[in-house]
Amino acid sequence: MLAVVLALLPGVGIGDYIEQWPQKILQRAGASLNISCYQNYSNLAYMFWYQQPPRNGVVIGPYIEQWPGRIIQRAGASLNISCYQNYSNLAYMFWYQQPPGNGLKLIVATSTWTQNFYEDGYSEAKFEVNRKSRGYILMTIKNVTAKDEATYFCAANDHTV
């Protein structure tokens, strides 16, 4: 699962800054390594580390990719977030939102044969979702405001949640 972080331009929203280093690591097997992360938003209570295996070789289980990784957008504009999963048996795809300092909230669940199911408080008028194929989903967030500042996650499964 990858994350898309939406930050609004200064003066429009809070805006988080997250930096991780080193960006690329080459290390001998059996050796230790250090990865550092910094964020400048003092109200965040938690920081998380996620690992995604490389694409080369055999992929066991689904591979999920989101893009773009970080979005900065002006208030009132719309933006698109794409998600791809390569495991053809996963009929369900989901979009989650995690506002700063809060837990994950399910926005929408989709399947290849039914219409989108939106959770209470979310609608197609704001979060338009287009399931272009079994493995690809596009979410458009319309009329972006400071309330939309969050990390967005895409997920896939063979069952509903």
Short mmCIF file of C-alpha atoms in Angstrom, two decimals:
data_model
loop_
_atom_site.label_atom_id
_atom_site.label_comp_id
_atom_site.label_asym_id
_atom_site.label_seq_id
_atom_site.Cartn_x
_atom_site.Cartn_y
_atom_site.Cartn_z
CA MET A 1 0.00 0.00 0.00
CA LEU A 2 1.43 3.36 -1.00
CA ALA A 3 0.34 6.74 0.19
CA VAL A 4 -0.53 9.91 -1.65
CA VAL A 5 -0.07 13.00 0.48
CA LEU A 6 -2.12 16.04 -0.44
CA ALA A 7 -0.76 19.35 0.79
CA LEU A 8 -2.25 22.72 -0.08
CA LEU A 9 -0.19 25.74 -1.05
CA PRO A 10 0.92 28.10 1.77
CA GLY A 11 -1.81 30.42 2.86
CA VAL A 12 -4.47 27.96 1.73
CA GLY A 13 -3.95 25.01 4.07
CA ILE A 14 -1.67 23.65 6.76
CA GLY A 15 0.84 21.84 4.53
CA ASP A 16 3.03 19.03 5.86
CA TYR A 17 6.68 18.61 5.02
CA ILE A 18 8.11 15.11 5.20
CA GLU A 19 11.70 14.24 4.31
CA GLN A 20 13.37 10.84 4.37
CA TRP A 21 17.07 10.05 3.89
CA PRO A 22 19.00 8.50 2.38
CA GLN A 23 16.70 8.09 -0.59
CA LYS A 24 18.61 5.13 -2.02
CA ILE A 25 20.53 2.55 -0.02
CA LEU A 26 22.95 -0.11 -1.18
CA GLN A 27 24.03 -2.36 1.67
CA ARG A 28 25.70 -5.77 2.04
CA ALA A 29 23.50 -8.64 3.24
CA GLY A 30 23.71 -9.05 7.01
CA ALA A 31 24.80 -5.46 7.64
CA SER A 32 22.70 -2.87 9.50
CA LEU A 33 21.47 0.37 8.01
CA ASN A 34 19.77 3.52 9.25
CA ILE A 35 16.90 5.36 7.59
CA SER A 36 15.83 8.74 8.97
CA CYS A 37 12.57 10.64 8.61
CA TYR A 38 11.66 14.22 9.54
CA GLN A 39 8.28 15.98 9.54
CA ASN A 40 7.68 19.58 10.54
CA TYR A 41 4.01 19.46 11.51
CA SER A 42 4.11 19.46 15.31
CA ASN A 43 0.53 18.19 15.85
CA LEU A 44 1.14 14.77 14.29
CA ALA A 45 1.04 12.16 17.05
CA TYR A 46 2.21 9.20 14.95
CA MET A 47 4.74 8.48 12.24
CA PHE A 48 4.69 5.23 10.27
CA TRP A 49 7.17 3.22 8.21
CA TYR A 50 5.91 1.19 5.25
CA GLN A 51 7.84 -1.26 3.10
CA GLN A 52 7.06 -2.15 -0.47
CA PRO A 53 9.01 -4.97 -2.13
CA PRO A 54 10.70 -4.23 -5.46
CA ARG A 55 8.97 -5.11 -8.72
CA ASN A 56 11.76 -7.32 -10.11
CA GLY A 57 11.48 -11.04 -9.78
CA VAL A 58 8.44 -12.93 -8.64
CA VAL A 59 5.76 -10.91 -6.90
CA ILE A 60 3.93 -12.93 -4.29
CA GLY A 61 0.58 -11.33 -3.63
CA PRO A 62 -0.68 -8.11 -5.17
CA TYR A 63 1.50 -5.22 -6.18
CA ILE A 64 -0.17 -1.83 -5.71
CA GLU A 65 1.17 1.42 -7.11
CA GLN A 66 -0.24 4.94 -6.66
CA TRP A 67 0.71 8.17 -8.36
CA PRO A 68 1.52 10.96 -7.96
CA GLY A 69 3.23 10.47 -4.60
CA ARG A 70 2.77 14.04 -3.37
CA ILE A 71 0.34 16.66 -4.58
CA ILE A 72 0.25 20.37 -3.89
CA GLN A 73 -2.88 22.01 -5.22
CA ARG A 74 -4.62 25.38 -5.02
CA ALA A 75 -8.00 25.63 -3.29
CA GLY A 76 -10.91 25.28 -5.70
CA ALA A 77 -9.02 23.14 -8.23
CA SER A 78 -9.53 19.42 -8.86
CA LEU A 79 -6.86 16.75 -8.75
CA ASN A 80 -6.47 13.13 -9.88
CA ILE A 81 -4.92 10.22 -7.99
CA SER A 82 -4.37 6.94 -9.84
CA CYS A 83 -3.95 3.44 -8.48
CA TYR A 84 -2.91 0.21 -10.20
CA GLN A 85 -2.89 -3.35 -8.87
CA ASN A 86 -1.51 -6.26 -10.85
CA TYR A 87 -3.34 -9.20 -9.30
CA SER A 88 -6.24 -9.97 -11.63
CA ASN A 89 -8.32 -11.87 -9.06
CA LEU A 90 -8.80 -8.84 -6.81
CA ALA A 91 -12.27 -7.62 -7.68
CA TYR A 92 -12.48 -4.90 -5.01
CA MET A 93 -10.47 -1.71 -4.80
CA PHE A 94 -10.75 0.94 -2.09
CA TRP A 95 -9.73 4.54 -1.43
CA TYR A 96 -8.95 5.63 2.14
CA GLN A 97 -8.29 9.09 3.57
CA GLN A 98 -6.12 9.81 6.62
CA PRO A 99 -6.33 13.45 7.74
CA PRO A 100 -3.37 14.72 9.82
CA GLY A 101 -3.53 13.34 13.36
CA ASN A 102 -6.46 11.00 12.62
CA GLY A 103 -6.99 7.38 11.67
CA LEU A 104 -7.87 5.95 8.27
CA LYS A 105 -11.36 6.56 6.92
CA LEU A 106 -12.82 4.55 4.04
CA ILE A 107 -14.01 6.86 1.26
CA VAL A 108 -15.27 4.39 -1.31
CA ALA A 109 -15.29 0.71 -2.22
CA THR A 110 -15.52 -0.38 -5.85
CA SER A 111 -15.93 -3.67 -7.62
CA THR A 112 -15.79 -4.67 -11.24
CA TRP A 113 -19.53 -5.46 -11.43
CA THR A 114 -21.40 -3.02 -9.14
CA GLN A 115 -21.54 0.71 -8.71
CA ASN A 116 -19.28 2.45 -6.20
CA PHE A 117 -20.21 2.28 -2.51
CA TYR A 118 -19.46 5.54 -0.62
CA GLU A 119 -19.15 5.67 3.15
CA ASP A 120 -21.27 8.18 5.09
CA GLY A 121 -19.86 11.68 4.73
CA TYR A 122 -18.36 10.98 1.28
CA SER A 123 -20.00 11.25 -2.12
CA GLU A 124 -19.33 11.14 -5.83
CA ALA A 125 -19.95 14.90 -5.96
CA LYS A 126 -16.64 15.40 -4.08
CA PHE A 127 -14.71 12.13 -4.67
CA GLU A 128 -15.43 10.89 -8.18
CA VAL A 129 -14.10 7.37 -8.75
CA ASN A 130 -13.66 5.75 -12.15
CA ARG A 131 -12.78 2.03 -12.27
CA LYS A 132 -11.17 2.05 -15.72
CA SER A 133 -10.30 -1.66 -15.63
CA ARG A 134 -10.09 -4.52 -13.15
CA GLY A 135 -6.62 -3.34 -12.11
CA TYR A 136 -6.83 0.47 -12.47
CA ILE A 137 -8.82 3.05 -10.53
CA LEU A 138 -8.80 6.84 -10.78
CA MET A 139 -10.08 9.16 -8.05
CA THR A 140 -10.77 12.83 -8.76
CA ILE A 141 -11.09 15.11 -5.74
CA LYS A 142 -13.18 18.07 -6.83
CA ASN A 143 -13.01 21.64 -5.50
CA VAL A 144 -10.09 21.04 -3.13
CA THR A 145 -10.27 22.79 0.25
CA ALA A 146 -8.12 22.75 3.40
CA LYS A 147 -10.39 19.96 4.74
CA ASP A 148 -9.08 17.66 1.99
CA GLU A 149 -5.51 17.83 3.26
CA ALA A 150 -4.71 14.19 4.03
CA THR A 151 -2.79 11.10 3.06
CA TYR A 152 -4.79 8.98 0.60
CA PHE A 153 -4.34 5.21 0.35
CA CYS A 154 -5.46 2.79 -2.32
CA ALA A 155 -6.02 -0.87 -1.43
CA ALA A 156 -7.25 -4.00 -3.21
CA ASN A 157 -8.82 -7.22 -1.97
CA ASP A 158 -10.85 -10.17 -3.17
CA HIS A 159 -13.53 -9.48 -0.52
CA THR A 160 -15.37 -6.38 0.65
CA VAL A 161 -14.35 -4.80 3.93
#
